[in-house]
Tab-separated table of C-alpha atoms in Angstrom:
chain	number	residue	atom	x	y	z
A	1	MET	CA	23.741	-16.777	1.139
A	2	PRO	CA	20.463	-18.642	1.888
A	3	TRP	CA	17.556	-18.185	-0.528
A	4	PRO	CA	14.956	-15.843	1.026
A	5	ARG	CA	11.644	-17.368	2.050
A	6	ARG	CA	8.554	-16.498	0.024
A	7	ASN	CA	5.771	-14.956	2.093
A	8	GLN	CA	3.215	-13.457	-0.391
A	9	PHE	CA	2.626	-10.355	1.712
A	10	TYR	CA	-0.225	-9.156	-0.518
A	11	LYS	CA	-2.248	-12.356	-0.699
A	12	THR	CA	-5.960	-11.519	-0.795
A	13	TYR	CA	-8.937	-13.074	0.945
A	14	ASP	CA	-12.709	-13.029	0.630
A	15	ILE	CA	-14.208	-9.910	2.159
A	16	LYS	CA	-16.097	-11.879	4.832
A	17	TYR	CA	-12.769	-12.851	6.390
A	18	VAL	CA	-11.468	-9.301	6.077
A	19	LYS	CA	-14.524	-7.975	7.936
A	20	HIS	CA	-13.848	-10.451	10.733
A	21	TRP	CA	-10.208	-9.331	11.009
A	22	ILE	CA	-11.276	-5.680	11.092
A	23	GLU	CA	-13.272	-6.429	14.224
A	24	GLN	CA	-10.095	-7.845	15.795
A	25	ALA	CA	-8.122	-4.628	15.185
A	26	PRO	CA	-6.897	-2.887	18.363
A	27	GLU	CA	-9.019	-0.121	19.859
A	28	PHE	CA	-7.736	2.990	21.600
A	29	GLU	CA	-8.815	5.653	24.065
A	30	LEU	CA	-7.580	9.101	25.054
A	31	LYS	CA	-6.435	9.654	28.627
A	32	PRO	CA	-5.183	12.757	30.444
A	33	ILE	CA	-1.466	13.135	31.090
A	34	THR	CA	-0.242	13.915	34.586
A	35	VAL	CA	3.156	15.563	35.062
A	36	ASP	CA	4.360	16.263	38.612
A	37	SER	CA	0.815	15.749	39.934
A	38	ALA	CA	-0.645	18.262	37.490
A	39	ASP	CA	-2.577	17.663	34.273
A	40	ALA	CA	-0.758	18.482	31.041
A	41	ARG	CA	-3.950	19.934	29.602
A	42	LYS	CA	-2.685	20.582	26.075
A	43	PHE	CA	-1.794	16.940	25.516
A	44	ARG	CA	-3.384	13.516	25.895
A	45	ALA	CA	-2.149	9.946	25.791
A	46	VAL	CA	-3.419	7.460	23.214
A	47	VAL	CA	-3.796	4.139	25.039
A	48	ASN	CA	-4.380	0.671	23.598
A	49	LYS	CA	-7.488	-0.634	25.383
A	50	GLN	CA	-6.391	-4.259	25.231
A	51	THR	CA	-2.841	-3.812	26.532
A	52	ASN	CA	-3.206	-0.512	28.425
A	53	LYS	CA	-0.012	0.553	26.633
A	54	VAL	CA	0.555	4.213	25.781
A	55	VAL	CA	1.261	4.294	22.038
A	56	ALA	CA	1.362	8.052	21.410
A	57	ILE	CA	1.058	11.534	22.879
A	58	VAL	CA	-1.214	13.868	20.910
A	59	SER	CA	-2.632	17.385	21.062
A	60	ASP	CA	-5.840	17.950	22.999
A	61	LYS	CA	-7.427	18.891	19.646
A	62	PHE	CA	-6.731	15.463	18.154
A	63	GLN	CA	-9.884	13.560	17.154
A	64	LEU	CA	-9.418	9.842	17.762
A	65	VAL	CA	-11.046	7.648	15.116
A	66	GLN	CA	-10.887	3.875	15.538
A	67	HIS	CA	-9.474	1.697	12.756
A	68	LYS	CA	-12.657	-0.313	12.421
A	69	THR	CA	-14.776	2.857	12.161
A	70	VAL	CA	-12.807	3.991	9.105
A	71	PHE	CA	-12.570	0.574	7.477
A	72	ASN	CA	-16.212	-0.392	7.965
A	73	LEU	CA	-17.251	3.001	6.584
A	74	PHE	CA	-15.146	2.367	3.484
A	75	LEU	CA	-16.565	-1.138	2.954
A	76	ASP	CA	-20.117	0.191	3.440
A	77	THR	CA	-19.387	2.871	0.821
A	78	LEU	CA	-18.137	0.209	-1.613
A	79	GLU	CA	-21.272	-1.854	-1.038
A	80	ASP	CA	-23.551	1.185	-1.486
A	81	MET	CA	-21.833	1.839	-4.830
A	82	GLY	CA	-22.658	-1.689	-6.013
A	83	TYR	CA	-19.333	-3.469	-5.487
A	84	SER	CA	-20.074	-6.929	-4.121
A	85	ASP	CA	-17.131	-9.027	-5.374
A	86	VAL	CA	-14.461	-7.580	-3.092
A	87	LYS	CA	-11.264	-9.198	-1.870
A	88	GLY	CA	-8.580	-7.871	0.428
A	89	MET	CA	-6.728	-8.090	3.704
A	90	VAL	CA	-5.969	-5.963	6.744
A	91	ARG	CA	-2.715	-5.398	8.641
A	92	TRP	CA	-1.754	-3.165	11.549
A	93	THR	CA	1.142	-1.908	13.633
A	94	ASP	CA	1.089	-0.367	17.127
A	95	THR	CA	-0.476	2.866	15.858
A	96	ARG	CA	-1.490	2.347	12.232
A	97	ALA	CA	-3.751	0.022	10.266
A	98	TYR	CA	-3.913	-0.755	6.545
A	99	LEU	CA	-6.947	-2.089	4.692
A	100	TYR	CA	-6.189	-3.445	1.203
A	101	THR	CA	-9.228	-3.921	-1.034
A	102	TYR	CA	-9.547	-5.076	-4.653
A	103	PHE	CA	-12.858	-4.630	-6.464
A	104	HIS	CA	-12.051	-4.278	-10.172
A	105	GLU	CA	-10.265	-6.624	-12.569
A	106	SER	CA	-8.687	-6.111	-15.990
A	107	ASP	CA	-6.253	-8.004	-18.223
A	108	LEU	CA	-4.904	-4.682	-19.584
A	109	GLY	CA	-5.509	-5.952	-23.095
A	110	MET	CA	-2.529	-8.304	-22.661
A	111	LYS	CA	-4.165	-11.414	-21.158
A	112	ASP	CA	-2.371	-10.500	-17.925
A	113	LYS	CA	-5.002	-10.209	-15.200
A	114	HIS	CA	-4.630	-7.511	-12.567
A	115	GLN	CA	-6.825	-6.674	-9.585
A	116	PHE	CA	-7.357	-2.987	-8.853
A	117	GLY	CA	-8.436	-1.258	-5.700
A	118	LEU	CA	-7.351	0.897	-2.789
A	119	VAL	CA	-5.316	0.750	0.353
A	120	ILE	CA	-6.945	2.737	3.164
A	121	THR	CA	-4.799	3.753	6.118
A	122	ASN	CA	-5.747	5.064	9.543
A	123	GLY	CA	-3.373	6.299	12.230
A	124	VAL	CA	-3.927	7.071	15.897
A	125	ASP	CA	-0.588	8.685	16.761
A	126	GLY	CA	-1.141	12.096	15.185
A	127	SER	CA	1.548	11.609	12.508
A	128	LEU	CA	-0.699	9.873	9.988
A	129	ALA	CA	-4.315	10.727	9.291
A	130	ILE	CA	-6.651	8.795	6.995
A	131	TRP	CA	-5.442	8.436	3.434
A	132	SER	CA	-6.115	6.289	0.408
A	133	ARG	CA	-3.928	5.225	-2.482
A	134	ILE	CA	-4.791	3.359	-5.668
A	135	ILE	CA	-3.055	-0.010	-5.937
A	136	SER	CA	-3.029	-2.998	-8.256
A	137	VAL	CA	-1.849	-6.574	-7.955
A	138	ARG	CA	-0.699	-8.729	-10.846
A	139	ILE	CA	-2.506	-12.020	-10.214
A	140	ALA	CA	0.163	-14.262	-11.794
A	141	CYS	CA	2.812	-13.309	-9.243
A	142	MET	CA	1.011	-11.169	-6.604
A	143	ASN	CA	3.222	-8.155	-7.386
A	144	LEU	CA	1.879	-4.939	-5.909
A	145	PHE	CA	1.944	-1.632	-7.807
A	146	SER	CA	0.942	1.791	-6.531
A	147	GLY	CA	-0.766	4.646	-8.337
A	148	THR	CA	0.795	7.575	-6.521
A	149	GLU	CA	2.082	9.220	-9.702
A	150	LEU	CA	-1.411	9.459	-11.194
A	151	TYR	CA	-3.521	10.160	-8.131
A	152	LYS	CA	-2.414	12.213	-5.176
A	153	ILE	CA	-2.900	10.745	-1.730
A	154	ILE	CA	-6.231	11.763	-0.265
A	155	LYS	CA	-5.398	12.785	3.277
A	156	THR	CA	-7.670	13.987	6.065
A	157	VAL	CA	-6.324	15.175	9.380
A	158	HIS	CA	-7.979	14.225	12.683
A	159	MET	CA	-8.085	17.794	13.990
A	160	GLY	CA	-10.577	20.519	14.824
A	161	ILE	CA	-13.849	18.993	13.618
A	162	ASP	CA	-16.705	17.079	15.220
A	163	ILE	CA	-16.845	13.361	14.556
A	164	GLU	CA	-20.072	13.326	12.468
A	165	THR	CA	-18.810	16.037	10.101
A	166	PHE	CA	-15.478	14.250	9.957
A	167	ILE	CA	-17.086	10.945	8.925
A	168	ASP	CA	-19.220	12.672	6.259
A	169	ARG	CA	-16.092	14.275	4.806
A	170	ILE	CA	-14.278	10.944	4.703
A	171	GLN	CA	-17.161	9.167	2.990
A	172	THR	CA	-17.353	11.866	0.300
A	173	ARG	CA	-13.647	11.443	-0.409
A	174	PHE	CA	-13.966	7.661	-0.448
A	175	ILE	CA	-16.597	7.920	-3.194
A	176	LYS	CA	-14.296	10.105	-5.312
A	177	VAL	CA	-11.274	7.846	-5.076
A	178	ILE	CA	-13.322	4.666	-5.659
A	179	LYS	CA	-14.503	6.188	-8.944
A	180	ALA	CA	-10.912	7.092	-9.822
A	181	VAL	CA	-9.867	3.419	-9.640
A	182	MET	CA	-11.809	2.765	-12.847
A	183	ASP	CA	-9.380	4.975	-14.795
A	184	TYR	CA	-6.235	3.325	-13.480
A	185	PRO	CA	-6.118	0.241	-15.788
A	186	ASP	CA	-5.801	2.507	-18.850
A	187	TYR	CA	-2.957	4.413	-17.185
A	188	LEU	CA	-1.158	1.205	-16.208
A	189	THR	CA	-1.559	-0.257	-19.714
A	190	GLN	CA	0.081	2.840	-21.188
A	191	GLN	CA	2.914	2.646	-18.656
A	192	TYR	CA	3.536	-1.035	-19.389
A	193	GLN	CA	3.599	-0.458	-23.139
A	194	GLN	CA	6.225	2.264	-22.753
A	195	LEU	CA	8.356	0.131	-20.429
A	196	LYS	CA	8.217	-2.848	-22.802
A	197	GLN	CA	9.626	-0.763	-25.652
A	198	ILE	CA	12.849	0.122	-23.836
A	199	GLU	CA	15.653	-2.446	-23.489
A	200	ILE	CA	18.888	-2.163	-21.530
A	201	GLU	CA	21.883	-4.453	-21.205
A	202	TYR	CA	21.632	-7.028	-18.418
A	203	PRO	CA	24.745	-5.680	-16.560
A	204	LYS	CA	23.239	-2.196	-16.671
A	205	ALA	CA	20.025	-3.518	-15.130
A	206	ILE	CA	21.962	-5.090	-12.259
A	207	GLU	CA	23.981	-1.901	-11.802
A	208	PHE	CA	20.730	0.071	-11.638
A	209	VAL	CA	19.439	-2.177	-8.843
A	210	THR	CA	22.634	-1.979	-6.785
A	211	LYS	CA	23.084	1.785	-7.140
A	212	LYS	CA	19.642	3.334	-7.529
A	213	LEU	CA	17.791	0.835	-5.333
A	214	ASP	CA	20.470	0.608	-2.653
A	215	PHE	CA	17.832	0.421	0.100
A	216	LEU	CA	17.228	-3.195	-0.921
A	217	PRO	CA	19.223	-5.879	0.958
A	218	LYS	CA	21.874	-7.902	-0.866
A	219	LYS	CA	19.689	-11.012	-0.872
A	220	ALA	CA	17.183	-9.145	-3.074
A	221	LEU	CA	19.648	-9.309	-5.930
A	222	ALA	CA	19.468	-13.108	-6.023
A	223	VAL	CA	15.697	-13.018	-6.558
A	224	ILE	CA	15.952	-10.230	-9.132
A	225	ARG	CA	18.685	-12.042	-11.101
A	226	TRP	CA	16.605	-15.217	-11.066
A	227	GLN	CA	13.558	-13.330	-12.375
A	228	LEU	CA	15.560	-11.677	-15.167
A	229	ARG	CA	16.950	-15.075	-16.261
A	230	ARG	CA	20.325	-13.482	-17.185
A	231	GLU	CA	19.152	-12.462	-20.656
A	232	ASP	CA	21.559	-10.323	-22.700
A	233	LYS	CA	18.996	-7.541	-22.689
A	234	VAL	CA	15.981	-6.902	-20.512
A	235	THR	CA	13.090	-4.492	-20.926
A	236	LEU	CA	12.258	-1.967	-18.218
A	237	TYR	CA	8.964	-3.824	-17.859
A	238	ASP	CA	10.871	-7.015	-16.987
A	239	LEU	CA	13.017	-5.059	-14.546
A	240	LEU	CA	9.968	-3.560	-12.831
A	241	GLN	CA	8.346	-6.984	-12.512
A	242	ALA	CA	11.528	-8.553	-11.132
A	243	VAL	CA	12.026	-5.939	-8.415
A	244	THR	CA	8.392	-5.768	-7.361
A	245	TYR	CA	8.321	-9.567	-7.308
A	246	TYR	CA	10.985	-9.444	-4.621
A	247	LEU	CA	9.234	-6.671	-2.677
A	248	SER	CA	5.852	-8.393	-2.792
A	249	ASN	CA	6.928	-11.978	-2.196
A	250	TYR	CA	10.320	-12.144	-0.497
A	251	SER	CA	10.962	-8.904	1.385
A	252	GLU	CA	11.357	-9.298	5.144
A	253	VAL	CA	9.965	-5.818	5.845
A	254	SER	CA	6.924	-6.398	8.058
A	255	ASP	CA	5.679	-2.806	8.286
A	256	PRO	CA	3.028	-2.270	5.540
A	257	GLY	CA	3.808	1.434	5.314
A	258	LYS	CA	7.505	0.845	4.715
A	259	ARG	CA	6.708	-1.716	2.026
A	260	LEU	CA	4.519	0.792	0.215
A	261	VAL	CA	7.240	3.440	0.443
A	262	GLN	CA	9.756	1.040	-1.088
A	263	THR	CA	7.340	0.142	-3.897
A	264	VAL	CA	6.838	3.803	-4.727
A	265	LYS	CA	10.618	4.378	-4.738
A	266	VAL	CA	11.104	1.506	-7.189
A	267	GLU	CA	8.393	2.722	-9.547
A	268	LYS	CA	9.701	6.294	-9.514
A	269	ALA	CA	13.291	5.148	-10.115
A	270	ILE	CA	12.277	3.020	-13.108
A	271	GLN	CA	10.129	5.835	-14.499
A	272	ASP	CA	13.166	8.130	-14.234
A	273	LEU	CA	15.259	5.512	-16.035
A	274	MET	CA	12.612	5.301	-18.764
A	275	VAL	CA	12.822	9.054	-19.292
A	276	GLN	CA	16.634	8.913	-19.467
A	277	GLN	CA	16.604	6.075	-21.991
A	278	SER	CA	14.047	7.897	-24.130
A	279	LEU	CA	16.217	11.012	-24.550
């Protein structure tokens, strides 16, 4: 089996480049739908302005908000709150866009630097609104971690509200979750300390990956084994780092949303294992 190619999906860039890429994000418009020469008045088509491709059908109450409107609002909010040293990146699919930003750094008291921030997501297909999730990246290996267990997703639906009120609501929620990022390093430090105290046999670690993380492809196991170095025993911290190293650097999943879902699944599974081993 060939060794998977490293791609560093979560590599970060200076914010000036991120702002430029935001301006390149696709824009959309709402158009009426005609069925048998009559307007389907309760529905509208979301159309990509650049390609003229219909990407979704939504309710006539759906409020379309462009990706760059949401992302520029978030970056303006960060700047207004005094954050100037910001790094990140932006990615998008046909209907969704993801802005990753990092604006706080900590070594977690372990001389192991991490960048902390938020991923902001906007959707134009009606299935995903605007939400934010706390994330961190371990600088040494660019492993991504998510804070969904500590902070609930902040979600706002594009329905039934005028655009100015909608934007004000979003900005208020951005301020709250930006402040919450400052508490996350302490939470992550506590989690790491607990994971480092629990050891399991190497074969049990591999069995855990193959059975509990069966959504991973077979080639993932080669990277995970290599990271674990075939020690007789491994800590749950080492196991977490090995799996997220694969997800962040070698996974072939191109959809940012699916990558985040997989990361959350891994973290929850290892937290469950920690609880089991602690009993």
